[in-house]
């Protein structure tokens, strides 16, 4: 059976344009999925180490948009824009990510969340429009290292939330995850 990209192309056609990063996280799948659905979660872990995120608008639904700025540790601001293309709780999220709605260099990412006992295996597969854009992301923006750091931040965050919830000190349960409008949320990724 052949695998396909989120755009329907055979995976071997996209191999030179993609980055695939995965990690096993010590938290239940519903919680790991929830960490992608609310700004108050995303702002605590999104991005590589040392980055902060300021959200301008957020609506987690198919066709919804997350408009935000990532602030680099060196003071550089990165305008970011994501639209959610597919949401299958708690299994899969597909999105288009660029600098703006009409960014010709926007890339597709698909996150899958697979249960692994009490843990979750998350796989993040990103496909760029061209091999050159993928290579630039890797060389200039350190996309592989940044993606690994981002998943490490996610793992640390959801492990902490799971521990708090197990002792009754954490925020509401993972059931409330579908849509939410949030503005002006800011957080720091350690």
PDB file of C-alpha atoms in Angstrom:
ATOM      1  CA  UNK A   1       0.000   0.000   0.000  1.00  0.00           C
ATOM      2  CA  UNK A   2       1.435   3.367  -1.026  1.00  0.00           C
ATOM      3  CA  UNK A   3       1.381   6.256   1.387  1.00  0.00           C
ATOM      4  CA  UNK A   4       0.296   9.699   0.244  1.00  0.00           C
ATOM      5  CA  UNK A   5       0.969  13.225   1.342  1.00  0.00           C
ATOM      6  CA  UNK A   6      -1.827  15.365   2.744  1.00  0.00           C
ATOM      7  CA  UNK A   7      -2.140  16.823  -0.759  1.00  0.00           C
ATOM      8  CA  UNK A   8      -2.806  13.370  -2.186  1.00  0.00           C
ATOM      9  CA  UNK A   9       0.609  12.948  -3.832  1.00  0.00           C
ATOM     10  CA  UNK A  10       2.527   9.669  -3.374  1.00  0.00           C
ATOM     11  CA  UNK A  11       4.932  10.048  -0.434  1.00  0.00           C
ATOM     12  CA  UNK A  12       7.993   9.202  -2.564  1.00  0.00           C
ATOM     13  CA  UNK A  13       7.189  12.268  -4.713  1.00  0.00           C
ATOM     14  CA  UNK A  14       7.393  14.521  -1.620  1.00  0.00           C
ATOM     15  CA  UNK A  15      10.350  12.857   0.152  1.00  0.00           C
ATOM     16  CA  UNK A  16      12.867  15.533  -0.883  1.00  0.00           C
ATOM     17  CA  UNK A  17      10.472  18.300   0.253  1.00  0.00           C
ATOM     18  CA  UNK A  18       9.544  16.979   3.685  1.00  0.00           C
ATOM     19  CA  UNK A  19      10.660  16.892   7.292  1.00  0.00           C
ATOM     20  CA  UNK A  20       9.330  14.190   9.613  1.00  0.00           C
ATOM     21  CA  UNK A  21       9.816  14.443  13.371  1.00  0.00           C
ATOM     22  CA  UNK A  22       8.299  12.159  15.999  1.00  0.00           C
ATOM     23  CA  UNK A  23       8.402  11.745  19.742  1.00  0.00           C
ATOM     24  CA  UNK A  24       6.813   9.576  22.408  1.00  0.00           C
ATOM     25  CA  UNK A  25       5.248  11.751  25.096  1.00  0.00           C
ATOM     26  CA  UNK A  26       4.435  10.553  28.608  1.00  0.00           C
ATOM     27  CA  UNK A  27       0.819  11.754  28.613  1.00  0.00           C
ATOM     28  CA  UNK A  28      -2.523  10.457  27.321  1.00  0.00           C
ATOM     29  CA  UNK A  29      -3.423  11.114  23.686  1.00  0.00           C
ATOM     30  CA  UNK A  30      -6.465  13.268  24.522  1.00  0.00           C
ATOM     31  CA  UNK A  31      -4.269  15.637  26.549  1.00  0.00           C
ATOM     32  CA  UNK A  32      -1.524  15.825  23.911  1.00  0.00           C
ATOM     33  CA  UNK A  33      -4.191  16.598  21.295  1.00  0.00           C
ATOM     34  CA  UNK A  34      -5.787  19.193  23.605  1.00  0.00           C
ATOM     35  CA  UNK A  35      -2.451  21.024  23.859  1.00  0.00           C
ATOM     36  CA  UNK A  36      -2.952  22.013  20.187  1.00  0.00           C
ATOM     37  CA  UNK A  37      -6.522  23.262  20.634  1.00  0.00           C
ATOM     38  CA  UNK A  38      -6.300  26.228  23.015  1.00  0.00           C
ATOM     39  CA  UNK A  39      -4.045  29.259  23.022  1.00  0.00           C
ATOM     40  CA  UNK A  40      -3.503  29.045  26.760  1.00  0.00           C
ATOM     41  CA  UNK A  41      -1.781  25.706  26.091  1.00  0.00           C
ATOM     42  CA  UNK A  42      -0.022  26.632  22.832  1.00  0.00           C
ATOM     43  CA  UNK A  43       1.465  29.789  24.289  1.00  0.00           C
ATOM     44  CA  UNK A  44       3.186  27.710  26.974  1.00  0.00           C
ATOM     45  CA  UNK A  45       5.052  25.330  24.664  1.00  0.00           C
ATOM     46  CA  UNK A  46       4.871  26.350  20.977  1.00  0.00           C
ATOM     47  CA  UNK A  47       8.165  26.984  19.242  1.00  0.00           C
ATOM     48  CA  UNK A  48      11.848  26.300  19.772  1.00  0.00           C
ATOM     49  CA  UNK A  49      13.607  26.980  23.053  1.00  0.00           C
ATOM     50  CA  UNK A  50      13.816  30.635  24.013  1.00  0.00           C
ATOM     51  CA  UNK A  51      10.929  31.784  21.793  1.00  0.00           C
ATOM     52  CA  UNK A  52       7.752  33.486  22.965  1.00  0.00           C
ATOM     53  CA  UNK A  53       4.455  33.619  21.121  1.00  0.00           C
ATOM     54  CA  UNK A  54       1.882  36.413  20.975  1.00  0.00           C
ATOM     55  CA  UNK A  55      -1.487  35.511  19.474  1.00  0.00           C
ATOM     56  CA  UNK A  56      -3.495  38.073  17.523  1.00  0.00           C
ATOM     57  CA  UNK A  57      -6.421  35.729  16.831  1.00  0.00           C
ATOM     58  CA  UNK A  58      -7.202  32.040  17.247  1.00  0.00           C
ATOM     59  CA  UNK A  59     -10.069  29.830  16.164  1.00  0.00           C
ATOM     60  CA  UNK A  60      -9.512  26.084  16.315  1.00  0.00           C
ATOM     61  CA  UNK A  61     -11.870  24.639  13.701  1.00  0.00           C
ATOM     62  CA  UNK A  62     -11.508  23.501  10.105  1.00  0.00           C
ATOM     63  CA  UNK A  63     -11.048  26.748   8.143  1.00  0.00           C
ATOM     64  CA  UNK A  64     -10.199  28.643  11.345  1.00  0.00           C
ATOM     65  CA  UNK A  65      -7.015  30.671  11.674  1.00  0.00           C
ATOM     66  CA  UNK A  66      -4.281  31.134  14.233  1.00  0.00           C
ATOM     67  CA  UNK A  67      -2.583  34.508  13.548  1.00  0.00           C
ATOM     68  CA  UNK A  68       0.451  35.021  15.786  1.00  0.00           C
ATOM     69  CA  UNK A  69       3.959  36.396  16.177  1.00  0.00           C
ATOM     70  CA  UNK A  70       6.898  34.319  17.365  1.00  0.00           C
ATOM     71  CA  UNK A  71       9.534  36.385  19.147  1.00  0.00           C
ATOM     72  CA  UNK A  72      13.045  34.985  18.823  1.00  0.00           C
ATOM     73  CA  UNK A  73      15.514  35.097  21.686  1.00  0.00           C
ATOM     74  CA  UNK A  74      17.557  37.588  19.628  1.00  0.00           C
ATOM     75  CA  UNK A  75      14.576  39.979  19.397  1.00  0.00           C
ATOM     76  CA  UNK A  76      13.552  39.018  15.845  1.00  0.00           C
ATOM     77  CA  UNK A  77       9.782  38.823  15.279  1.00  0.00           C
ATOM     78  CA  UNK A  78       8.404  36.185  12.930  1.00  0.00           C
ATOM     79  CA  UNK A  79       4.905  36.817  11.545  1.00  0.00           C
ATOM     80  CA  UNK A  80       3.056  33.482  11.483  1.00  0.00           C
ATOM     81  CA  UNK A  81      -0.289  32.333  10.172  1.00  0.00           C
ATOM     82  CA  UNK A  82      -1.886  28.882  10.357  1.00  0.00           C
ATOM     83  CA  UNK A  83      -5.189  27.673   8.974  1.00  0.00           C
ATOM     84  CA  UNK A  84      -6.573  24.362  10.176  1.00  0.00           C
ATOM     85  CA  UNK A  85      -7.391  22.102   7.207  1.00  0.00           C
ATOM     86  CA  UNK A  86      -8.443  18.918   8.973  1.00  0.00           C
ATOM     87  CA  UNK A  87      -9.194  18.103  12.598  1.00  0.00           C
ATOM     88  CA  UNK A  88      -9.995  14.552  13.690  1.00  0.00           C
ATOM     89  CA  UNK A  89      -9.967  14.516  17.520  1.00  0.00           C
ATOM     90  CA  UNK A  90      -7.815  13.065  19.030  1.00  0.00           C
ATOM     91  CA  UNK A  91      -6.071  11.445  16.045  1.00  0.00           C
ATOM     92  CA  UNK A  92      -4.977  13.992  13.466  1.00  0.00           C
ATOM     93  CA  UNK A  93      -4.529  17.689  12.697  1.00  0.00           C
ATOM     94  CA  UNK A  94      -3.615  19.015   9.240  1.00  0.00           C
ATOM     95  CA  UNK A  95      -2.700  22.651   8.714  1.00  0.00           C
ATOM     96  CA  UNK A  96      -1.228  25.149   6.298  1.00  0.00           C
ATOM     97  CA  UNK A  97       1.497  27.352   7.848  1.00  0.00           C
ATOM     98  CA  UNK A  98       3.001  30.505   6.396  1.00  0.00           C
ATOM     99  CA  UNK A  99       3.703  34.143   7.123  1.00  0.00           C
ATOM    100  CA  UNK A 100       0.264  35.248   5.922  1.00  0.00           C
ATOM    101  CA  UNK A 101      -2.909  33.964   4.274  1.00  0.00           C
ATOM    102  CA  UNK A 102      -1.499  34.417   0.756  1.00  0.00           C
ATOM    103  CA  UNK A 103       2.079  33.253   1.413  1.00  0.00           C
ATOM    104  CA  UNK A 104       3.210  31.340  -1.719  1.00  0.00           C
ATOM    105  CA  UNK A 105       5.850  29.572   0.394  1.00  0.00           C
ATOM    106  CA  UNK A 106       3.396  28.223   2.981  1.00  0.00           C
ATOM    107  CA  UNK A 107       3.924  24.582   3.916  1.00  0.00           C
ATOM    108  CA  UNK A 108       1.600  21.786   4.961  1.00  0.00           C
ATOM    109  CA  UNK A 109       1.956  19.941   8.251  1.00  0.00           C
ATOM    110  CA  UNK A 110       0.111  16.892   9.480  1.00  0.00           C
ATOM    111  CA  UNK A 111       0.307  15.823  13.103  1.00  0.00           C
ATOM    112  CA  UNK A 112      -0.833  12.348  14.052  1.00  0.00           C
ATOM    113  CA  UNK A 113      -1.413  11.246  17.628  1.00  0.00           C
ATOM    114  CA  UNK A 114      -1.144   7.506  18.263  1.00  0.00           C
ATOM    115  CA  UNK A 115      -1.762   5.909  21.654  1.00  0.00           C
ATOM    116  CA  UNK A 116       1.234   4.018  23.015  1.00  0.00           C
ATOM    117  CA  UNK A 117      -0.117   2.530  26.223  1.00  0.00           C
ATOM    118  CA  UNK A 118      -0.291   5.385  28.742  1.00  0.00           C
ATOM    119  CA  UNK A 119       1.824   7.496  26.394  1.00  0.00           C
ATOM    120  CA  UNK A 120       1.325   9.121  22.989  1.00  0.00           C
ATOM    121  CA  UNK A 121       3.447   8.961  19.867  1.00  0.00           C
ATOM    122  CA  UNK A 122       3.163  12.222  17.952  1.00  0.00           C
ATOM    123  CA  UNK A 123       4.428  12.423  14.395  1.00  0.00           C
ATOM    124  CA  UNK A 124       4.793  15.788  12.694  1.00  0.00           C
ATOM    125  CA  UNK A 125       5.145  15.537   8.911  1.00  0.00           C
ATOM    126  CA  UNK A 126       5.812  18.806   7.071  1.00  0.00           C
ATOM    127  CA  UNK A 127       5.833  19.112   3.269  1.00  0.00           C
ATOM    128  CA  UNK A 128       7.234  22.238   1.606  1.00  0.00           C
ATOM    129  CA  UNK A 129       6.238  23.466  -1.879  1.00  0.00           C
ATOM    130  CA  UNK A 130       9.791  22.888  -3.195  1.00  0.00           C
ATOM    131  CA  UNK A 131      12.993  21.102  -2.210  1.00  0.00           C
ATOM    132  CA  UNK A 132      14.729  24.496  -2.100  1.00  0.00           C
ATOM    133  CA  UNK A 133      12.248  25.860   0.468  1.00  0.00           C
ATOM    134  CA  UNK A 134      12.689  22.711   2.572  1.00  0.00           C
ATOM    135  CA  UNK A 135      16.492  23.047   2.383  1.00  0.00           C
ATOM    136  CA  UNK A 136      16.299  26.738   3.313  1.00  0.00           C
ATOM    137  CA  UNK A 137      14.085  25.913   6.327  1.00  0.00           C
ATOM    138  CA  UNK A 138      16.609  23.303   7.464  1.00  0.00           C
ATOM    139  CA  UNK A 139      19.768  25.357   6.850  1.00  0.00           C
ATOM    140  CA  UNK A 140      18.683  28.935   7.600  1.00  0.00           C
ATOM    141  CA  UNK A 141      15.938  28.385  10.199  1.00  0.00           C
ATOM    142  CA  UNK A 142      17.157  25.077  11.699  1.00  0.00           C
ATOM    143  CA  UNK A 143      13.720  23.522  11.163  1.00  0.00           C
ATOM    144  CA  UNK A 144      14.662  20.007  12.256  1.00  0.00           C
ATOM    145  CA  UNK A 145      16.304  21.114  15.488  1.00  0.00           C
ATOM    146  CA  UNK A 146      13.480  23.620  16.083  1.00  0.00           C
ATOM    147  CA  UNK A 147      10.837  20.944  15.493  1.00  0.00           C
ATOM    148  CA  UNK A 148      12.552  18.582  17.911  1.00  0.00           C
ATOM    149  CA  UNK A 149      12.769  21.354  20.520  1.00  0.00           C
ATOM    150  CA  UNK A 150       9.099  22.192  19.980  1.00  0.00           C
ATOM    151  CA  UNK A 151       8.039  18.570  20.576  1.00  0.00           C
ATOM    152  CA  UNK A 152      10.333  18.414  23.613  1.00  0.00           C
ATOM    153  CA  UNK A 153       8.618  21.554  24.977  1.00  0.00           C
ATOM    154  CA  UNK A 154       5.221  19.987  24.274  1.00  0.00           C
ATOM    155  CA  UNK A 155       6.266  16.798  26.105  1.00  0.00           C
ATOM    156  CA  UNK A 156       7.449  18.704  29.181  1.00  0.00           C
ATOM    157  CA  UNK A 157       4.311  20.844  29.243  1.00  0.00           C
ATOM    158  CA  UNK A 158       1.723  18.042  28.903  1.00  0.00           C
ATOM    159  CA  UNK A 159       3.603  15.841  31.372  1.00  0.00           C
ATOM    160  CA  UNK A 160       3.318  18.676  33.904  1.00  0.00           C
ATOM    161  CA  UNK A 161      -0.392  19.201  33.129  1.00  0.00           C
ATOM    162  CA  UNK A 162      -1.076  15.445  33.417  1.00  0.00           C
ATOM    163  CA  UNK A 163       0.669  15.356  36.805  1.00  0.00           C
ATOM    164  CA  UNK A 164      -1.336  18.384  38.024  1.00  0.00           C
ATOM    165  CA  UNK A 165      -4.615  16.885  36.825  1.00  0.00           C
ATOM    166  CA  UNK A 166      -3.860  13.547  38.493  1.00  0.00           C
ATOM    167  CA  UNK A 167      -3.546  15.361  41.833  1.00  0.00           C
ATOM    168  CA  UNK A 168      -6.691  17.451  41.223  1.00  0.00           C
ATOM    169  CA  UNK A 169      -4.751  20.725  40.894  1.00  0.00           C
ATOM    170  CA  UNK A 170      -4.810  21.083  37.117  1.00  0.00           C
ATOM    171  CA  UNK A 171      -7.145  22.938  34.720  1.00  0.00           C
ATOM    172  CA  UNK A 172     -10.366  21.452  33.361  1.00  0.00           C
ATOM    173  CA  UNK A 173     -10.343  18.043  31.750  1.00  0.00           C
ATOM    174  CA  UNK A 174      -9.412  17.235  28.177  1.00  0.00           C
ATOM    175  CA  UNK A 175     -13.008  17.046  26.970  1.00  0.00           C
ATOM    176  CA  UNK A 176     -13.463  20.736  26.131  1.00  0.00           C
ATOM    177  CA  UNK A 177     -11.325  21.121  23.020  1.00  0.00           C
ATOM    178  CA  UNK A 178     -13.310  22.002  19.904  1.00  0.00           C
ATOM    179  CA  UNK A 179     -13.582  25.748  19.256  1.00  0.00           C
ATOM    180  CA  UNK A 180     -12.492  28.820  21.102  1.00  0.00           C
ATOM    181  CA  UNK A 181     -11.761  32.452  20.236  1.00  0.00           C
ATOM    182  CA  UNK A 182      -8.757  33.798  22.091  1.00  0.00           C
ATOM    183  CA  UNK A 183      -6.813  37.017  21.568  1.00  0.00           C
ATOM    184  CA  UNK A 184      -3.668  38.530  22.958  1.00  0.00           C
ATOM    185  CA  UNK A 185      -2.381  35.364  24.617  1.00  0.00           C
ATOM    186  CA  UNK A 186       1.324  35.393  25.185  1.00  0.00           C
ATOM    187  CA  UNK A 187       3.646  32.818  26.612  1.00  0.00           C
ATOM    188  CA  UNK A 188       7.272  31.912  26.951  1.00  0.00           C
ATOM    189  CA  UNK A 189       8.824  28.678  25.826  1.00  0.00           C
ATOM    190  CA  UNK A 190      11.713  27.728  28.049  1.00  0.00           C
TER     191      UNK A 190
END
